[in-house]
Amino acid sequence: QKEVEQDPGPLSVPEGAIVSLNCTYSNSAFQYFMWYRQYSRKGPELLMYTYSSGNKEDGRFTAQVDKSSKYISLFIRDSQPSDSATYLCAMSPNFNKFYFGSGTKLNVKP
Amino acid sequence: DAGVTQSPTHLIKTRGQQVTLRCSPKSGHDTVSWYQQALGQGPQFIFQYYEEEERQRGNFPDRFSGHQFPNYSSELNVNALLLGDSALYLCASSLTLGEQFFGPGTRLTVL
């Protein structure tokens, strides 16, 4: 079993839709949770960082962590064609080693 | 303020050769991590360097080695290249305990 599971998609939505991206994990020691956006053939760009359980909002992005269910989510409101990319979840118990999901490819249609 | 930089951008090698990839961390960052990302996959952790020492290592063979210099820059060395080593190699920098910021990567092709 992989440490982090993420649906690869692709996920296709119309412009303006609310997007929900999710990851599940098996290691209860994970405390730090991150979401990255990666455009084709580029390095990942950090979008959101959350410590332990709870919600965090930044503009159109909201990250949620439910440690009891070992489930994290990223919501994108008012999605734009420029949001089309691969979204990677990442998590770590101690910032020494990070575990990534395989990424979900998102396509926002104009 | 320059972010994380990596060189070279692209590299083509043949099986059995050795390669060295380089990374300069974001200003103020003291920790460098290296990842291998195969096409269509998420990044896989290779190792992390802090204070010029390897602090943590992923499930990669000893053919993969690294170094961190006093100015916090880092090198990744891969010996005896295999076809399966073809991937995007990513460097990420951070403060001692903090979020990681990635460079643009080096695309390695092994023929």
mmCIF file of C-alpha atoms in Angstrom:
data_model
loop_
_atom_site.group_PDB
_atom_site.id
_atom_site.type_symbol
_atom_site.label_atom_id
_atom_site.label_comp_id
_atom_site.label_asym_id
_atom_site.label_seq_id
_atom_site.Cartn_x
_atom_site.Cartn_y
_atom_site.Cartn_z
ATOM 1 C CA GLN A 1 0.000 0.000 0.000
ATOM 2 C CA LYS A 2 1.292 3.440 -0.918
ATOM 3 C CA GLU A 3 1.794 5.945 1.878
ATOM 4 C CA VAL A 4 -0.283 8.531 -0.003
ATOM 5 C CA GLU A 5 -3.081 7.809 -2.450
ATOM 6 C CA GLN A 6 -4.351 10.368 -4.952
ATOM 7 C CA ASP A 7 -6.793 9.926 -7.819
ATOM 8 C CA PRO A 8 -4.840 10.671 -11.029
ATOM 9 C CA GLY A 9 -7.861 12.015 -12.900
ATOM 10 C CA PRO A 10 -7.966 13.659 -15.327
ATOM 11 C CA LEU A 11 -10.620 15.926 -13.876
ATOM 12 C CA SER A 12 -12.347 18.186 -16.386
ATOM 13 C CA VAL A 13 -14.590 21.055 -15.228
ATOM 14 C CA PRO A 14 -16.106 24.183 -16.807
ATOM 15 C CA GLU A 15 -14.707 27.596 -15.956
ATOM 16 C CA GLY A 16 -16.201 28.961 -12.737
ATOM 17 C CA ALA A 17 -16.836 25.546 -11.175
ATOM 18 C CA ILE A 18 -15.770 24.552 -7.674
ATOM 19 C CA VAL A 19 -13.045 21.920 -7.808
ATOM 20 C CA SER A 20 -12.439 19.347 -5.090
ATOM 21 C CA LEU A 21 -9.130 17.469 -4.979
ATOM 22 C CA ASN A 22 -8.414 14.789 -2.398
ATOM 23 C CA CYS A 23 -5.732 12.553 -0.931
ATOM 24 C CA THR A 24 -5.818 9.752 1.591
ATOM 25 C CA TYR A 25 -2.906 8.485 3.622
ATOM 26 C CA SER A 26 -2.052 5.612 5.906
ATOM 27 C CA ASN A 27 0.651 6.975 8.234
ATOM 28 C CA SER A 28 -0.885 8.521 11.365
ATOM 29 C CA ALA A 29 2.452 10.240 12.103
ATOM 30 C CA PHE A 30 1.928 12.764 9.293
ATOM 31 C CA GLN A 31 1.454 16.230 10.771
ATOM 32 C CA TYR A 32 2.371 18.613 7.962
ATOM 33 C CA PHE A 33 0.278 18.746 4.808
ATOM 34 C CA MET A 34 0.928 20.633 1.607
ATOM 35 C CA TRP A 35 -0.599 21.136 -1.808
ATOM 36 C CA TYR A 36 1.516 21.892 -4.855
ATOM 37 C CA ARG A 37 0.561 22.899 -8.389
ATOM 38 C CA GLN A 38 2.735 21.673 -11.231
ATOM 39 C CA TYR A 39 2.510 22.872 -14.798
ATOM 40 C CA SER A 40 3.802 20.620 -17.539
ATOM 41 C CA ARG A 41 7.586 20.183 -17.433
ATOM 42 C CA LYS A 42 7.976 22.642 -14.542
ATOM 43 C CA GLY A 43 8.836 22.292 -10.876
ATOM 44 C CA PRO A 44 6.001 22.075 -8.306
ATOM 45 C CA GLU A 45 4.792 25.381 -6.854
ATOM 46 C CA LEU A 46 3.673 25.481 -3.214
ATOM 47 C CA LEU A 47 0.002 26.519 -2.904
ATOM 48 C CA MET A 48 -1.054 25.719 0.635
ATOM 49 C CA TYR A 49 0.506 24.461 3.856
ATOM 50 C CA THR A 50 -1.468 23.169 6.850
ATOM 51 C CA TYR A 51 -0.314 21.851 10.189
ATOM 52 C CA SER A 52 -2.402 19.092 11.799
ATOM 53 C CA SER A 53 -6.197 19.112 11.400
ATOM 54 C CA GLY A 54 -8.325 22.032 10.349
ATOM 55 C CA ASN A 55 -9.033 24.397 7.487
ATOM 56 C CA LYS A 56 -6.945 27.090 5.852
ATOM 57 C CA GLU A 57 -8.091 29.574 3.248
ATOM 58 C CA ASP A 58 -6.031 31.654 0.816
ATOM 59 C CA GLY A 59 -7.924 33.532 -1.853
ATOM 60 C CA ARG A 60 -9.780 31.020 -4.036
ATOM 61 C CA PHE A 61 -8.062 28.054 -2.366
ATOM 62 C CA THR A 62 -9.147 26.206 0.788
ATOM 63 C CA ALA A 63 -7.224 23.303 2.293
ATOM 64 C CA GLN A 64 -8.849 20.885 4.742
ATOM 65 C CA VAL A 65 -7.200 18.209 6.863
ATOM 66 C CA ASP A 66 -9.126 15.482 8.694
ATOM 67 C CA LYS A 67 -6.541 13.466 10.609
ATOM 68 C CA SER A 68 -9.164 11.167 12.135
ATOM 69 C CA SER A 69 -10.092 9.986 8.632
ATOM 70 C CA LYS A 70 -6.563 10.400 7.199
ATOM 71 C CA TYR A 71 -8.042 12.519 4.434
ATOM 72 C CA ILE A 72 -7.029 15.893 3.026
ATOM 73 C CA SER A 73 -8.749 18.100 0.472
ATOM 74 C CA LEU A 74 -8.061 21.157 -1.640
ATOM 75 C CA PHE A 75 -10.990 23.228 -2.905
ATOM 76 C CA ILE A 76 -10.641 25.738 -5.728
ATOM 77 C CA ARG A 77 -13.481 28.252 -6.090
ATOM 78 C CA ASP A 78 -14.297 30.073 -9.334
ATOM 79 C CA SER A 79 -11.864 27.884 -11.264
ATOM 80 C CA GLN A 80 -10.027 29.469 -14.201
ATOM 81 C CA PRO A 81 -8.400 27.973 -17.311
ATOM 82 C CA SER A 82 -5.066 29.067 -15.811
ATOM 83 C CA ASP A 83 -5.724 26.607 -12.953
ATOM 84 C CA SER A 84 -5.276 23.744 -15.443
ATOM 85 C CA ALA A 85 -2.314 21.811 -14.100
ATOM 86 C CA THR A 86 -1.410 18.756 -12.052
ATOM 87 C CA TYR A 87 -2.084 19.100 -8.325
ATOM 88 C CA LEU A 88 0.130 17.189 -5.915
ATOM 89 C CA CYS A 89 -0.532 16.568 -2.256
ATOM 90 C CA ALA A 90 2.462 16.088 0.038
ATOM 91 C CA MET A 91 2.820 15.264 3.700
ATOM 92 C CA SER A 92 5.483 14.734 6.316
ATOM 93 C CA PRO A 93 5.794 13.646 9.952
ATOM 94 C CA ASN A 94 8.684 15.973 10.717
ATOM 95 C CA PHE A 95 9.750 18.006 7.661
ATOM 96 C CA ASN A 96 12.710 15.660 7.202
ATOM 97 C CA LYS A 97 11.048 13.453 4.603
ATOM 98 C CA PHE A 98 8.103 14.264 2.377
ATOM 99 C CA TYR A 99 5.684 11.829 0.792
ATOM 100 C CA PHE A 100 3.868 12.852 -2.374
ATOM 101 C CA GLY A 101 0.735 11.636 -4.060
ATOM 102 C CA SER A 102 0.918 10.764 -7.750
ATOM 103 C CA GLY A 103 -0.937 13.957 -8.703
ATOM 104 C CA THR A 104 -4.378 14.794 -10.105
ATOM 105 C CA LYS A 105 -4.490 16.373 -13.551
ATOM 106 C CA LEU A 106 -7.069 19.180 -13.719
ATOM 107 C CA ASN A 107 -8.430 20.721 -16.908
ATOM 108 C CA VAL A 108 -10.613 23.832 -16.635
ATOM 109 C CA LYS A 109 -12.487 24.426 -19.883
ATOM 110 C CA PRO A 110 -13.243 28.033 -20.971
ATOM 111 C CA ASP B 1 15.241 37.339 -4.599
ATOM 112 C CA ALA B 2 16.121 34.327 -6.747
ATOM 113 C CA GLY B 3 14.258 31.169 -5.947
ATOM 114 C CA VAL B 4 15.728 27.701 -6.153
ATOM 115 C CA THR B 5 17.906 27.278 -9.219
ATOM 116 C CA GLN B 6 19.087 24.071 -10.843
ATOM 117 C CA SER B 7 21.566 23.236 -13.574
ATOM 118 C CA PRO B 8 21.666 21.987 -16.181
ATOM 119 C CA THR B 9 18.118 22.195 -17.534
ATOM 120 C CA HIS B 10 18.437 19.131 -19.707
ATOM 121 C CA LEU B 11 20.982 16.347 -19.893
ATOM 122 C CA ILE B 12 21.411 13.308 -22.117
ATOM 123 C CA LYS B 13 23.658 10.450 -20.992
ATOM 124 C CA THR B 14 24.228 6.844 -21.978
ATOM 125 C CA ARG B 15 23.901 3.781 -19.792
ATOM 126 C CA GLY B 16 26.798 3.255 -17.412
ATOM 127 C CA GLN B 17 27.840 6.897 -17.339
ATOM 128 C CA GLN B 18 27.876 9.150 -14.299
ATOM 129 C CA VAL B 19 26.043 12.449 -13.895
ATOM 130 C CA THR B 20 26.202 15.415 -11.511
ATOM 131 C CA LEU B 21 23.271 17.759 -11.011
ATOM 132 C CA ARG B 22 23.498 21.049 -9.147
ATOM 133 C CA CYS B 23 21.151 23.092 -6.981
ATOM 134 C CA SER B 24 21.308 26.519 -5.354
ATOM 135 C CA PRO B 25 18.739 26.999 -2.589
ATOM 136 C CA LYS B 26 16.450 29.950 -2.068
ATOM 137 C CA SER B 27 18.153 32.769 -0.193
ATOM 138 C CA GLY B 28 18.108 32.121 3.558
ATOM 139 C CA HIS B 29 17.347 28.420 3.268
ATOM 140 C CA ASP B 30 19.719 25.898 4.841
ATOM 141 C CA THR B 31 18.195 22.547 3.890
ATOM 142 C CA VAL B 32 18.160 20.898 0.475
ATOM 143 C CA SER B 33 16.168 17.848 -0.586
ATOM 144 C CA TRP B 34 16.354 15.933 -3.865
ATOM 145 C CA TYR B 35 13.506 14.153 -5.612
ATOM 146 C CA GLN B 36 13.100 11.964 -8.682
ATOM 147 C CA GLN B 37 9.896 12.407 -10.671
ATOM 148 C CA ALA B 38 9.099 9.873 -13.375
ATOM 149 C CA LEU B 39 6.639 10.859 -16.087
ATOM 150 C CA GLY B 40 3.080 10.858 -14.758
ATOM 151 C CA GLN B 41 4.179 10.203 -11.169
ATOM 152 C CA GLY B 42 4.631 12.267 -8.056
ATOM 153 C CA PRO B 43 8.114 13.184 -6.798
ATOM 154 C CA GLN B 44 9.944 10.404 -4.942
ATOM 155 C CA PHE B 45 12.219 11.486 -2.079
ATOM 156 C CA ILE B 46 15.896 10.657 -2.629
ATOM 157 C CA PHE B 47 17.601 12.374 0.333
ATOM 158 C CA GLN B 48 17.842 15.548 2.380
ATOM 159 C CA TYR B 49 20.953 17.504 3.349
ATOM 160 C CA TYR B 50 21.358 19.803 6.332
ATOM 161 C CA GLU B 51 24.614 21.220 7.722
ATOM 162 C CA GLU B 52 26.511 19.346 5.001
ATOM 163 C CA GLU B 53 25.249 15.983 6.259
ATOM 164 C CA GLU B 54 22.706 13.581 4.782
ATOM 165 C CA ARG B 55 19.896 13.763 7.333
ATOM 166 C CA GLN B 56 17.327 11.467 5.748
ATOM 167 C CA ARG B 57 17.298 9.064 2.804
ATOM 168 C CA GLY B 58 14.571 7.470 0.724
ATOM 169 C CA ASN B 59 14.566 4.056 -0.947
ATOM 170 C CA PHE B 60 17.256 4.719 -3.518
ATOM 171 C CA PRO B 61 20.412 2.645 -4.106
ATOM 172 C CA ASP B 62 23.908 3.790 -3.209
ATOM 173 C CA ARG B 63 24.439 4.796 -6.842
ATOM 174 C CA PHE B 64 22.667 7.974 -5.783
ATOM 175 C CA SER B 65 24.854 10.184 -3.632
ATOM 176 C CA GLY B 66 24.956 13.824 -2.746
ATOM 177 C CA HIS B 67 26.835 16.632 -1.185
ATOM 178 C CA GLN B 68 26.040 19.948 0.445
ATOM 179 C CA PHE B 69 28.539 22.788 0.455
ATOM 180 C CA PRO B 70 29.115 25.434 3.177
ATOM 181 C CA ASN B 71 27.049 27.949 1.140
ATOM 182 C CA TYR B 72 24.128 25.426 1.308
ATOM 183 C CA SER B 73 24.231 24.606 -2.405
ATOM 184 C CA SER B 74 24.068 20.934 -3.245
ATOM 185 C CA GLU B 75 24.963 18.316 -5.825
ATOM 186 C CA LEU B 76 23.285 15.050 -6.721
ATOM 187 C CA ASN B 77 25.512 12.366 -8.257
ATOM 188 C CA VAL B 78 24.239 9.259 -9.976
ATOM 189 C CA ASN B 79 26.702 6.524 -10.980
ATOM 190 C CA ALA B 80 26.305 3.634 -13.418
ATOM 191 C CA LEU B 81 23.232 5.154 -15.044
ATOM 192 C CA LEU B 82 20.353 2.882 -15.985
ATOM 193 C CA LEU B 83 17.579 3.520 -18.491
ATOM 194 C CA GLY B 84 15.175 3.684 -15.545
ATOM 195 C CA ASP B 85 17.032 6.680 -14.136
ATOM 196 C CA SER B 86 15.499 8.841 -16.883
ATOM 197 C CA ALA B 87 13.319 11.352 -15.025
ATOM 198 C CA LEU B 88 12.907 14.928 -13.875
ATOM 199 C CA TYR B 89 15.216 15.539 -10.908
ATOM 200 C CA LEU B 90 13.905 18.167 -8.538
ATOM 201 C CA CYS B 91 15.692 20.077 -5.842
ATOM 202 C CA ALA B 92 13.735 21.666 -3.013
ATOM 203 C CA SER B 93 15.033 24.020 -0.350
ATOM 204 C CA SER B 94 13.635 24.956 3.034
ATOM 205 C CA LEU B 95 14.529 26.351 6.401
ATOM 206 C CA THR B 96 15.469 23.697 8.960
ATOM 207 C CA LEU B 97 11.863 22.798 9.644
ATOM 208 C CA GLY B 98 9.666 24.361 7.043
ATOM 209 C CA GLU B 99 7.816 24.135 3.772
ATOM 210 C CA GLN B 100 9.790 23.103 0.721
ATOM 211 C CA PHE B 101 10.150 25.259 -2.362
ATOM 212 C CA PHE B 102 11.086 23.558 -5.597
ATOM 213 C CA GLY B 103 13.373 24.482 -8.433
ATOM 214 C CA PRO B 104 12.470 23.980 -12.101
ATOM 215 C CA GLY B 105 14.198 20.600 -12.256
ATOM 216 C CA THR B 106 16.777 18.912 -14.454
ATOM 217 C CA ARG B 107 15.419 16.541 -17.092
ATOM 218 C CA LEU B 108 17.765 13.570 -17.428
ATOM 219 C CA THR B 109 17.487 11.221 -20.381
ATOM 220 C CA VAL B 110 19.492 7.994 -20.322
ATOM 221 C CA LEU B 111 19.943 6.287 -23.692
#
